[in-house]
Amino acid sequence: MDQYDPAAMSEASAAGAATRQFTLPSGDILTVQEPATGHAVAAAIGSGLARAALAIKLDGVTYDLARELPPSASGQPGRIEIITERSGEEALELIRHDAAHVFAASVLELYPGVKISIGPPIESGFYYDIELPDGTNLSDADFPRIEARMREHINADETFVREDVSVERALELFTAQQQDYKVELINDLVSNAPAEAPVTSVSLYTNGPFVDLCRGPHAPSTKRIKAFKLQSVAGAYWRGDSSRQMLTRVYGTAFFSKQELEEHLERLERARANDHRRLGPLLGMFGFSETAPGSAFWFPRGTEVFNELVKLSREMGRPRGYTEVKTPQLFDSSLWKTSGHWDKYRENMFVTEAEERQFAIKPMNCPGHCQLYLMQRHSYRELPVRYSEPGLLHRNEASGTLHGLLRVRHFSQDDGHIFCTEEQIQDEVAGVLEFAFATYRLFGVDVRLELSTRPEQRIGSDELWDRSEAALRNALESRGLQYAVNEGDGAFYGPKIDMHMTDSLGRSWQLGTCQLDYNFPERFDLTYTGPDNQEHRPVMIHRALFGSYERFIGIMLEHFGGELPVWLAPTQAIVLPISDRHVEYAAGVTAALTEAGARVETDDRTESISRKIRDAELRKIPFMLVVGDREQEAGEVGVREHRRGDVGSLSVTAFAQRLAELITTRATA
Ligand SMILES: [Zn+2]
Ligand SMILES: [Zn+2]
């Protein structure tokens, strides 16, 4: 089942080796008495480390501390590393796997007849799939009882004992316990094993009264789990096969301290609250329907926000020399053959047929822009040519990978393509970066820059790559910009600069990109007439700052938790008449503010004012304008700001001016 090979071990002992050597992370050599277990190695380094140790890594493979370490395959001293609480994810994975066993032990005790299947550690926690006995079910309400039982197993500090047993013995054990899933797993291990490496034994892990079929590794004992929590219940088919039994999957997580657990749960809670798929409908912006998977339906307010971004791209692009173009949706397969998509990207495209010709809907704008460039003659005098197009794109993403606005099939990029001479690259890239910073500033977002250089697989001479990488570096350095280098991470057709942000939940998102491309100009045979009257090859730069408008809106909603800057808020102000006799005045205020360019609503329901305020707060509307007798007489509005509450009264004119200024200056706060 793993690298453990008793035969090789006994040979080593027979050779009379009473000690063994290992290489420490520092490079020093450590000599340990046989039998060399992880415990022995940790103790030889220091008693403090021996106490803190959770497991040991030998040549990249993790072993239980109690196991005798296998001999090094190379004959050289193996590289070791002791895993402790401070080892990060690897350490957490160990105790989360431990917690999965403790969970299974507990449900077996609390739900006699339960059948257990598999329980691995996963990113940020663990799960265990179980089949509950007939007539029982399990919900969040049962968690406290199960957690209490788990705590007993943890407080008892049960040692995890590994034992390698014959397949026959393991089958006997799990058959007697009527653990059918374990029996099936063992039988499959045997029948799926290659002929040259038959499976004759399996490993079992015991903690307290509980035995599980398991590869390991585990921490020494249950008490290493310092804080844990069961989180949710879901259904999961046995082996992911919808024709098999539906099992109950219980998710949980574990940490080395209560504080870390709490911080984690808090982050999850905020992520749930900030989920753009929840906020979209709540703010009246967009929704999804199974009639068009992976494609948002934009409600009027959402469409206005979307259009604000398109407007912003246009407004900022025009003075920077971008000219907007429009290219088709559907192209003959010949275009995709020229671009290379037909060979390399076809399964991600929606393909269709008409009059016995094959067409595909564009997944990106670049080939269309190359075709457009080709359709006119270009002289060096008019370069750089900068096309922009908020074009509609479709990509055939697998339905299982779709995720709100962040992973879609239908979207629009704020796409731009620059065709320029090689000498112009540096200025053009600097121009793209300036454009990017000016854009991100409007959202109060800082970006990190990453320069990705030549990959192994690439086209073009080294000399060409030297020049293009230098042009990107110079563009960055001439502006004194900090950047990280991702060696070998460039596209096969050229190096690129990517722009990343960290959101309010600490997650990293790529926003913009600026890529040099020598490939498309070659494939499409793009040329310009030089001063020498000869035809020359231009260089192409692909750039997008938002990535796609959809994705950017999704990221901003999550980053701001739905509290978008005023200029971008779907509804910027809502007028709240205190009673029916103020509705007419409220309608007048709404009209005046709409006239001033704002997105405004009136809440004329016959609800109490406190109810209206609460609902507007939930919708995260930046300004609530309360109007009653006093305001009506004075021609004023009582201004409440989201989260801040009452900020005093203003005349309608003064408030309209203030709001219009926030909108036209695209103020961040
Ligand atoms: Zn296990
Ligand atoms: Zn492109």
XYZ file of C-alpha atoms and ligand atoms in Angstrom:
671
model
C 0.000 0.000 0.000
C 2.921 2.327 0.464
C 6.673 2.672 0.582
C 7.054 0.515 3.675
C 9.007 -2.588 2.713
C 9.732 -5.043 5.563
C 11.929 -7.200 3.326
C 14.311 -4.357 2.593
C 14.376 -3.466 6.298
C 15.479 -6.877 7.467
C 18.243 -6.944 4.869
C 19.567 -3.692 6.265
C 19.569 -5.119 9.802
C 21.236 -8.291 8.616
C 24.055 -6.179 7.218
C 24.671 -5.245 10.851
C 23.912 -1.534 10.584
C 23.341 -0.529 14.201
C 23.000 3.152 13.383
C 21.507 5.171 10.567
C 22.147 8.609 9.216
C 19.768 11.302 8.098
C 20.177 14.742 6.588
C 18.593 17.531 8.659
C 16.957 20.552 6.998
C 20.085 22.521 7.985
C 22.184 20.110 5.911
C 23.799 18.578 9.018
C 23.986 14.807 9.321
C 22.203 13.133 12.237
C 23.132 9.626 13.429
C 20.407 7.563 15.105
C 20.433 4.119 16.713
C 18.386 1.440 14.957
C 15.480 0.955 14.974
C 15.153 4.442 13.547
C 11.617 5.633 14.195
C 10.371 9.204 13.874
C 10.282 9.336 17.688
C 13.917 8.290 17.891
C 14.951 10.849 15.289
C 13.040 13.698 16.986
C 14.439 12.714 20.405
C 17.968 12.639 18.987
C 17.495 16.233 17.842
C 16.013 17.461 21.128
C 13.541 16.515 23.818
C 11.417 19.633 23.214
C 11.076 18.714 19.572
C 10.227 15.117 20.511
C 7.317 16.427 22.592
C 6.136 18.809 19.877
C 6.509 16.313 17.039
C 3.391 15.182 15.189
C 4.963 13.150 12.394
C 8.140 12.951 10.363
C 8.846 13.571 6.712
C 11.510 11.436 5.062
C 12.428 12.356 1.496
C 9.100 14.137 1.124
C 6.911 11.301 2.471
C 5.174 11.677 5.839
C 5.347 8.835 8.405
C 3.864 8.234 11.837
C 6.390 8.842 14.607
C 6.077 5.287 15.887
C 6.945 3.666 12.554
C 10.362 2.376 11.757
C 11.554 4.515 8.872
C 12.228 2.665 5.619
C 15.773 2.665 4.287
C 16.647 5.343 1.797
C 16.264 4.197 -1.780
C 19.424 6.033 -2.868
C 21.611 4.638 -0.076
C 22.363 8.267 0.880
C 21.188 9.695 4.226
C 17.495 10.540 3.697
C 16.350 14.127 4.138
C 14.147 14.457 7.203
C 11.908 17.121 8.634
C 9.916 16.907 11.866
C 6.322 18.056 11.507
C 5.015 20.134 14.424
C 2.112 22.530 14.966
C 4.196 25.167 13.250
C 4.422 23.231 9.992
C 1.244 24.829 8.652
C -1.082 22.975 6.303
C 0.718 19.627 6.627
C 0.293 19.654 10.387
C -3.344 20.707 10.147
C -3.980 17.919 7.663
C -2.726 15.385 10.221
C -5.010 16.472 13.058
C -7.954 16.904 10.693
C -7.502 13.328 9.582
C -7.263 12.382 13.276
C -10.505 14.273 13.887
C -12.218 12.341 11.074
C -11.358 9.077 12.880
C -12.572 10.485 16.183
C -15.807 11.501 14.471
C -16.307 7.996 13.056
C -15.581 6.443 16.459
C -18.213 8.699 18.006
C -20.999 8.117 15.477
C -20.420 4.364 15.727
C -21.102 4.648 19.431
C -24.047 7.013 19.137
C -25.736 5.436 16.110
C -25.441 1.661 16.413
C -25.640 0.072 12.956
C -24.096 3.066 11.161
C -21.884 2.084 8.235
C -18.809 4.202 7.662
C -17.087 4.666 4.317
C -14.304 7.183 3.861
C -13.135 10.181 5.868
C -10.251 12.162 4.416
C -8.767 15.529 5.370
C -9.614 18.197 2.797
C -8.679 21.810 2.309
C -9.590 23.608 5.536
C -11.104 20.579 7.268
C -12.279 17.005 6.870
C -15.379 15.011 6.103
C -16.667 11.521 6.759
C -19.262 9.760 4.595
C -21.575 7.486 6.541
C -24.739 5.473 5.963
C -27.125 5.974 8.830
C -29.238 3.069 10.047
C -32.817 2.989 8.697
C -35.094 5.464 10.383
C -32.353 7.734 11.664
C -31.118 10.961 10.272
C -28.578 13.504 11.242
C -28.681 17.291 11.174
C -26.801 20.261 12.628
C -28.941 19.843 15.729
C -27.121 16.567 16.456
C -23.678 18.153 16.320
C -23.422 19.136 20.028
C -24.091 15.538 21.086
C -21.547 14.116 18.623
C -19.006 16.809 19.486
C -19.383 16.001 23.184
C -18.595 12.359 22.436
C -15.659 13.382 20.255
C -14.319 15.492 23.113
C -14.339 12.408 25.341
C -12.169 10.537 22.827
C -9.822 13.516 22.620
C -9.567 14.008 26.382
C -8.825 10.278 26.767
C -5.696 10.947 24.675
C -6.060 7.750 22.680
C -2.920 6.655 20.864
C -3.172 6.022 17.113
C -1.747 2.544 16.638
C -0.895 1.364 13.169
C -0.954 -2.301 12.310
C -0.327 -3.987 8.984
C -2.567 -7.034 8.662
C -3.273 -9.561 5.950
C -6.124 -8.863 3.569
C -7.910 -11.962 4.938
C -7.757 -10.685 8.485
C -8.959 -7.234 7.547
C -11.864 -8.702 5.550
C -12.789 -10.925 8.483
C -12.739 -7.977 10.871
C -14.888 -5.630 8.773
C -17.270 -8.392 7.663
C -17.919 -9.247 11.310
C -18.677 -5.560 11.955
C -20.938 -5.463 8.876
C -18.896 -2.551 7.545
C -19.737 -3.284 3.907
C -18.018 -0.185 2.519
C -14.731 -1.135 4.142
C -15.077 -4.661 2.747
C -15.679 -3.236 -0.718
C -12.682 -0.903 -0.388
C -10.383 -3.784 0.558
C -11.666 -6.007 -2.250
C -11.104 -3.178 -4.712
C -7.588 -2.555 -3.434
C -6.833 -6.212 -4.129
C -8.474 -6.392 -7.543
C -7.129 -3.027 -8.752
C -3.541 -3.811 -7.791
C -1.161 -4.338 -10.724
C -0.044 -7.943 -11.257
C 3.581 -7.114 -10.395
C 2.614 -5.575 -7.056
C -0.257 -7.604 -5.593
C -1.894 -6.284 -2.420
C -1.671 -8.887 0.348
C -1.824 -6.673 3.396
C -3.510 -3.443 4.430
C -2.922 -1.024 7.280
C -5.366 -0.434 10.115
C -5.343 2.407 12.623
C -6.799 1.948 16.075
C -7.619 4.704 18.532
C -9.408 3.616 21.699
C -12.101 1.145 20.746
C -12.180 2.214 17.087
C -10.411 0.519 14.179
C -10.329 1.995 10.684
C -8.934 0.881 7.380
C -6.473 3.660 6.687
C -3.278 4.502 4.928
C -2.338 7.101 7.539
C -0.345 8.977 8.548
C -1.674 10.177 11.882
C -0.422 12.266 14.775
C 0.636 10.253 17.848
C -2.634 10.605 19.770
C -6.058 12.215 19.814
C -5.092 14.948 22.276
C -3.148 16.757 19.560
C -6.533 17.985 18.286
C -6.785 21.220 20.241
C -9.969 22.677 18.769
C -12.520 21.232 16.392
C -16.032 21.756 15.109
C -18.591 19.897 13.040
C -19.869 22.272 10.401
C -22.441 20.907 7.999
C -24.251 17.901 6.581
C -24.639 17.112 2.880
C -25.569 14.158 0.710
C -22.874 12.370 -1.289
C -23.142 9.291 -3.458
C -20.878 6.397 -2.542
C -17.868 6.783 -4.800
C -19.509 9.794 -6.455
C -21.662 7.369 -8.468
C -25.305 8.429 -8.730
C -26.385 4.805 -9.223
C -24.950 3.893 -5.798
C -26.074 4.527 -2.237
C -26.621 8.127 -1.141
C -24.519 8.652 1.965
C -24.548 11.358 4.616
C -21.455 13.524 4.496
C -20.530 15.392 7.637
C -17.996 18.208 7.297
C -15.863 19.457 10.138
C -12.597 21.159 10.839
C -9.826 21.158 13.437
C -7.105 23.547 14.565
C -4.277 23.796 17.070
C -6.006 26.526 19.063
C -9.473 27.735 19.857
C -8.539 31.163 18.587
C -7.501 29.876 15.159
C -10.721 27.883 14.935
C -12.780 30.937 15.828
C -10.974 33.124 13.317
C -11.567 30.494 10.666
C -15.288 30.269 11.441
C -15.561 34.040 11.430
C -13.889 34.199 8.014
C -16.319 31.575 6.723
C -19.227 33.551 8.105
C -18.029 36.722 6.383
C -17.420 34.839 3.150
C -20.989 33.544 3.331
C -22.349 37.018 4.026
C -20.239 38.517 1.233
C -21.038 35.811 -1.315
C -21.925 37.688 -4.492
C -24.420 34.971 -5.427
C -26.399 35.959 -2.326
C -25.835 39.706 -2.766
C -26.764 39.846 -6.474
C -30.461 39.065 -5.962
C -30.561 40.916 -2.602
C -29.371 44.130 -4.235
C -31.647 43.575 -7.217
C -28.685 43.231 -9.569
C -28.694 39.796 -11.184
C -29.765 36.201 -10.910
C -29.212 32.851 -12.588
C -31.561 30.394 -14.232
C -31.057 26.793 -15.288
C -32.351 27.846 -18.709
C -28.920 29.406 -19.347
C -26.263 27.795 -17.142
C -23.288 29.987 -16.379
C -24.945 33.109 -17.781
C -26.226 35.909 -15.570
C -29.596 37.552 -16.042
C -29.132 41.244 -15.264
C -32.021 43.084 -13.644
C -32.412 46.815 -14.432
C -30.289 48.010 -11.484
C -27.557 45.464 -12.203
C -27.553 46.419 -15.851
C -27.036 50.045 -14.855
C -24.042 49.089 -12.713
C -22.659 46.953 -15.534
C -23.079 49.866 -17.939
C -21.307 52.192 -15.490
C -18.214 50.041 -15.857
C -18.445 49.910 -19.636
C -18.888 53.686 -19.630
C -15.833 54.025 -17.401
C -13.720 51.923 -19.800
C -14.843 54.078 -22.715
C -14.294 57.360 -20.906
C -10.823 56.389 -19.802
C -9.853 54.644 -23.024
C -10.684 57.483 -25.409
C -8.061 59.983 -24.175
C -5.565 57.110 -24.101
C -5.974 56.511 -27.810
C -8.283 53.503 -27.759
C -10.810 53.261 -30.554
C -13.833 51.090 -30.043
C -14.619 48.458 -32.652
C -17.295 45.811 -33.126
C -16.556 42.345 -34.445
C -18.894 39.377 -35.075
C -19.929 36.670 -32.618
C -19.810 33.791 -35.032
C -16.782 33.005 -37.181
C -16.098 30.368 -39.772
C -13.841 27.567 -38.564
C -11.120 28.850 -40.925
C -10.506 31.807 -38.600
C -10.154 29.472 -35.620
C -7.796 27.262 -37.604
C -5.610 30.290 -38.332
C -5.663 31.357 -34.681
C -4.959 27.827 -33.482
C -8.148 27.598 -31.401
C -9.606 24.858 -33.599
C -6.757 22.539 -32.590
C -6.059 23.654 -29.051
C -9.249 25.107 -27.633
C -12.108 23.573 -29.561
C -13.760 21.759 -26.664
C -14.108 25.091 -24.859
C -15.963 26.668 -27.765
C -19.602 26.434 -28.775
C -19.555 25.141 -32.314
C -22.438 25.299 -34.762
C -23.168 24.717 -38.430
C -24.928 26.611 -41.202
C -25.062 25.801 -44.928
C -22.579 23.005 -44.374
C -19.992 25.385 -42.928
C -18.749 25.028 -39.407
C -18.767 28.058 -37.176
C -17.783 28.751 -33.603
C -18.903 31.484 -31.213
C -15.939 33.548 -30.104
C -14.359 32.686 -26.735
C -12.074 35.741 -27.034
C -11.843 38.856 -29.175
C -8.235 38.626 -30.379
C -8.716 36.608 -33.604
C -11.550 38.918 -34.661
C -9.355 41.954 -34.001
C -6.565 40.419 -36.090
C -9.049 39.873 -38.918
C -10.212 43.473 -38.542
C -6.622 44.751 -38.648
C -6.060 42.731 -41.818
C -8.982 44.356 -43.567
C -7.294 47.756 -43.757
C -3.791 48.787 -44.782
C -1.627 50.191 -42.012
C 1.363 52.476 -42.210
C 3.946 52.981 -39.467
C 2.562 56.518 -39.079
C -0.718 55.300 -37.599
C 0.793 52.804 -35.161
C 0.077 52.034 -32.397
C -3.438 50.947 -33.322
C -5.433 50.405 -30.129
C -8.719 48.537 -30.510
C -11.142 48.069 -27.659
C -14.328 46.050 -27.606
C -16.562 45.126 -24.694
C -17.379 42.038 -26.768
C -19.681 39.228 -25.722
C -17.776 35.999 -25.275
C -18.810 32.412 -24.662
C -16.709 29.603 -23.278
C -17.908 26.094 -22.809
C -16.923 25.618 -19.163
C -17.962 22.319 -17.543
C -21.222 22.839 -15.661
C -19.669 21.547 -12.423
C -17.069 24.325 -12.448
C -19.502 27.225 -12.930
C -19.602 29.621 -9.985
C -21.841 32.686 -9.981
C -20.208 35.549 -11.872
C -16.718 34.261 -11.151
C -16.845 31.295 -13.503
C -19.301 31.737 -16.326
C -20.034 30.637 -19.853
C -21.236 34.007 -21.076
C -19.345 37.207 -20.319
C -17.890 40.470 -21.632
C -14.255 41.421 -21.328
C -12.980 44.972 -21.182
C -10.741 43.789 -23.942
C -8.135 45.798 -25.753
C -5.550 44.903 -28.403
C -2.662 47.119 -29.322
C -0.746 46.647 -32.575
C 2.602 48.415 -32.452
C 6.235 48.291 -33.528
C 8.815 46.647 -31.323
C 10.248 50.056 -30.416
C 6.854 51.111 -29.111
C 6.367 48.168 -26.744
C 7.847 49.806 -23.676
C 5.743 52.972 -23.925
C 2.615 50.995 -24.717
C 3.076 48.701 -21.716
C 3.755 51.720 -19.495
C 0.544 53.225 -20.888
C -1.445 50.091 -20.040
C -0.064 50.150 -16.476
C -0.960 53.829 -16.049
C -4.478 53.076 -17.341
C -4.725 50.166 -14.910
C -3.653 52.174 -11.856
C -5.989 55.030 -12.728
C -8.836 52.512 -13.004
C -8.155 50.529 -9.816
C -7.765 53.746 -7.814
C -11.470 54.410 -8.399
C -12.279 51.253 -6.439
C -9.738 51.938 -3.704
C -7.936 48.774 -4.740
C -4.155 48.244 -4.628
C -2.639 45.759 -7.028
C 0.508 43.644 -7.006
C 2.366 43.218 -10.262
C 3.815 39.963 -11.498
C 6.080 39.623 -14.495
C 5.964 36.180 -16.088
C 8.938 35.254 -18.253
C 9.716 32.726 -20.998
C 8.326 29.208 -20.441
C 9.995 25.963 -21.529
C 7.582 25.536 -24.404
C 7.691 28.696 -26.486
C 7.946 30.134 -29.932
C 10.441 32.750 -31.061
C 14.198 33.115 -30.682
C 15.925 33.744 -27.354
C 16.994 37.097 -28.700
C 13.356 38.051 -29.244
C 12.481 36.961 -25.699
C 15.435 38.921 -24.325
C 14.138 42.037 -26.017
C 10.495 41.598 -25.055
C 11.209 40.724 -21.419
C 13.533 43.726 -21.206
C 10.787 45.960 -22.631
C 8.373 44.828 -19.906
C 10.984 45.230 -17.161
C 11.858 48.692 -18.404
C 8.207 49.677 -18.512
C 7.896 48.623 -14.862
C 11.206 50.045 -13.674
C 10.989 53.338 -15.533
C 7.945 54.055 -13.360
C 9.636 52.780 -10.207
C 7.097 49.970 -9.789
C 7.618 46.991 -7.497
C 6.973 43.620 -9.087
C 7.503 39.915 -8.507
C 8.956 37.685 -11.214
C 7.370 34.354 -12.121
C 10.190 32.669 -13.984
C 8.909 30.488 -16.812
C 5.263 31.424 -16.312
C 4.763 33.463 -19.473
C 2.478 32.418 -22.324
C 4.123 30.398 -25.075
C 3.752 33.406 -27.374
C 5.216 36.078 -25.100
C 5.903 37.429 -21.596
C 3.200 39.187 -19.582
C 2.463 41.363 -16.585
C -0.456 40.302 -14.386
C -2.163 42.486 -11.796
C -3.501 40.957 -8.593
C -5.482 42.344 -5.676
C -6.119 41.051 -2.154
C -9.725 41.456 -1.071
C -11.174 42.344 2.325
C -11.269 38.630 3.226
C -7.600 38.168 2.415
C -8.214 36.315 -0.840
C -6.119 37.004 -3.900
C -7.687 37.728 -7.298
C -6.118 38.339 -10.639
C -7.680 41.415 -12.188
C -5.765 42.696 -15.175
C -3.238 41.382 -17.606
C -0.928 42.831 -20.234
C 0.549 40.255 -22.604
C 3.017 40.602 -25.422
C 2.246 38.416 -28.406
C 4.436 37.607 -31.397
C 2.322 34.623 -32.370
C -0.971 36.033 -33.667
C 0.716 38.653 -35.920
C 2.673 35.745 -37.451
C -0.308 33.405 -37.808
C -2.531 36.106 -39.318
C 0.312 37.534 -41.391
C -0.298 41.037 -40.023
C 1.872 43.769 -41.483
C 2.406 47.500 -41.598
C 4.284 49.546 -44.161
C 7.476 50.955 -42.713
C 9.280 54.204 -43.582
C 11.372 52.040 -45.932
C 8.187 51.222 -47.857
C 8.656 47.548 -46.911
C 6.124 45.388 -45.048
C 6.962 44.758 -41.374
C 5.434 42.599 -38.664
C 3.724 44.460 -35.801
C 3.713 43.182 -32.213
C 0.366 42.599 -30.537
C -0.423 43.447 -26.899
C -3.491 41.909 -25.263
C -4.766 43.794 -22.270
C -7.782 43.685 -19.977
C -8.046 45.572 -16.699
C -11.270 44.240 -15.208
C -10.762 40.801 -16.757
C -14.445 40.485 -17.445
C -17.085 42.929 -16.286
C -19.046 40.055 -14.761
C -16.157 38.680 -12.777
C -15.058 42.127 -11.646
C -18.540 42.936 -10.359
C -18.559 39.597 -8.500
C -15.176 40.341 -6.912
C -16.145 43.906 -5.967
C -19.422 42.735 -4.388
C -17.496 40.247 -2.235
C -14.708 42.711 -1.455
C -17.151 45.418 -0.330
C -19.661 42.955 1.129
C -22.263 44.511 -1.169
C -21.505 48.052 0.048
C -20.293 49.372 -3.280
C -18.958 52.938 -3.554
C -21.841 55.376 -4.089
C -21.130 55.925 -7.785
C -21.456 52.156 -8.380
C -24.262 51.304 -5.941
C -27.249 49.826 -7.794
C -29.601 52.104 -5.830
C -27.819 55.188 -4.564
C -30.580 56.700 -2.476
C -34.063 55.747 -1.337
C -36.693 58.238 -0.251
C -38.726 57.093 2.765
C -42.003 58.947 3.364
C -43.032 58.699 7.026
C -46.738 58.426 6.174
C -49.028 58.411 3.172
C -49.418 62.174 3.228
C -45.683 62.511 2.444
C -45.706 60.223 -0.589
C -46.269 62.993 -3.074
C -43.440 65.110 -1.647
C -41.227 61.974 -1.676
C -41.992 61.419 -5.360
C -40.891 64.988 -6.064
C -37.601 64.439 -4.218
C -37.015 61.241 -6.174
C -37.663 63.044 -9.443
C -35.245 65.843 -8.534
C -32.471 63.412 -7.637
C -33.064 61.309 -10.742
C -32.810 64.516 -12.731
C -29.441 65.131 -11.048
C -28.222 61.791 -12.434
C -28.718 59.474 -9.461
C -30.368 56.042 -9.210
C -33.141 56.697 -6.706
C -36.267 54.919 -5.465
C -39.215 55.823 -3.280
C -40.417 53.356 -0.654
C -44.130 54.248 -0.676
C -45.320 51.070 1.027
C -47.615 51.572 3.973
C -44.990 50.317 6.408
C -43.584 51.970 9.504
C -40.583 54.212 8.957
C -38.408 51.942 11.105
C -39.336 48.993 8.902
C -38.481 50.990 5.777
C -35.109 51.967 7.239
C -34.351 48.367 8.226
C -35.163 47.096 4.718
C -33.027 49.798 3.092
C -30.143 48.922 5.433
C -30.428 45.277 4.381
C -30.195 46.357 0.759
C -27.083 48.371 1.678
C -28.422 51.520 0.014
C -25.910 54.312 0.791
C -28.466 57.095 1.485
C -31.895 56.881 3.115
C -33.864 60.095 2.881
C -36.580 60.349 5.491
C -39.363 62.827 4.675
C -42.137 63.867 7.062
C -44.040 67.036 7.909
C -40.961 69.001 8.950
C -38.940 68.116 5.828
C -41.927 68.713 3.580
C -42.457 72.210 4.981
C -38.784 73.136 4.796
C -38.112 71.533 1.375
C -35.570 69.258 3.034
C -34.661 65.599 3.451
C -33.555 63.890 6.670
C -30.361 62.111 5.599
C -29.393 58.721 7.002
C -26.249 57.027 5.754
C -25.902 53.272 5.604
C -24.268 52.037 8.847
C -23.799 55.634 10.109
C -27.396 56.507 10.792
C -28.829 60.038 11.005
C -26.450 62.724 9.716
C -28.882 65.660 9.773
C -31.184 67.445 7.345
C -30.285 69.104 4.070
C -32.270 70.981 1.478
C -33.197 68.836 -1.501
C -30.985 70.986 -3.728
C -27.982 70.711 -1.422
C -28.340 66.957 -1.124
C -28.795 66.564 -4.899
C -25.576 68.508 -5.409
C -23.683 66.429 -2.895
C -24.903 63.151 -4.412
C -24.184 64.294 -7.972
C -20.656 65.201 -6.937
C -20.028 61.801 -5.342
C -21.237 60.191 -8.562
C -19.441 62.309 -11.131
C -16.114 62.252 -9.246
C -16.533 58.514 -8.657
C -15.566 59.064 -5.046
C -14.365 55.953 -3.228
C -15.746 56.752 0.229
Zn -7.901 7.504 7.971
Zn -6.531 39.036 -26.699
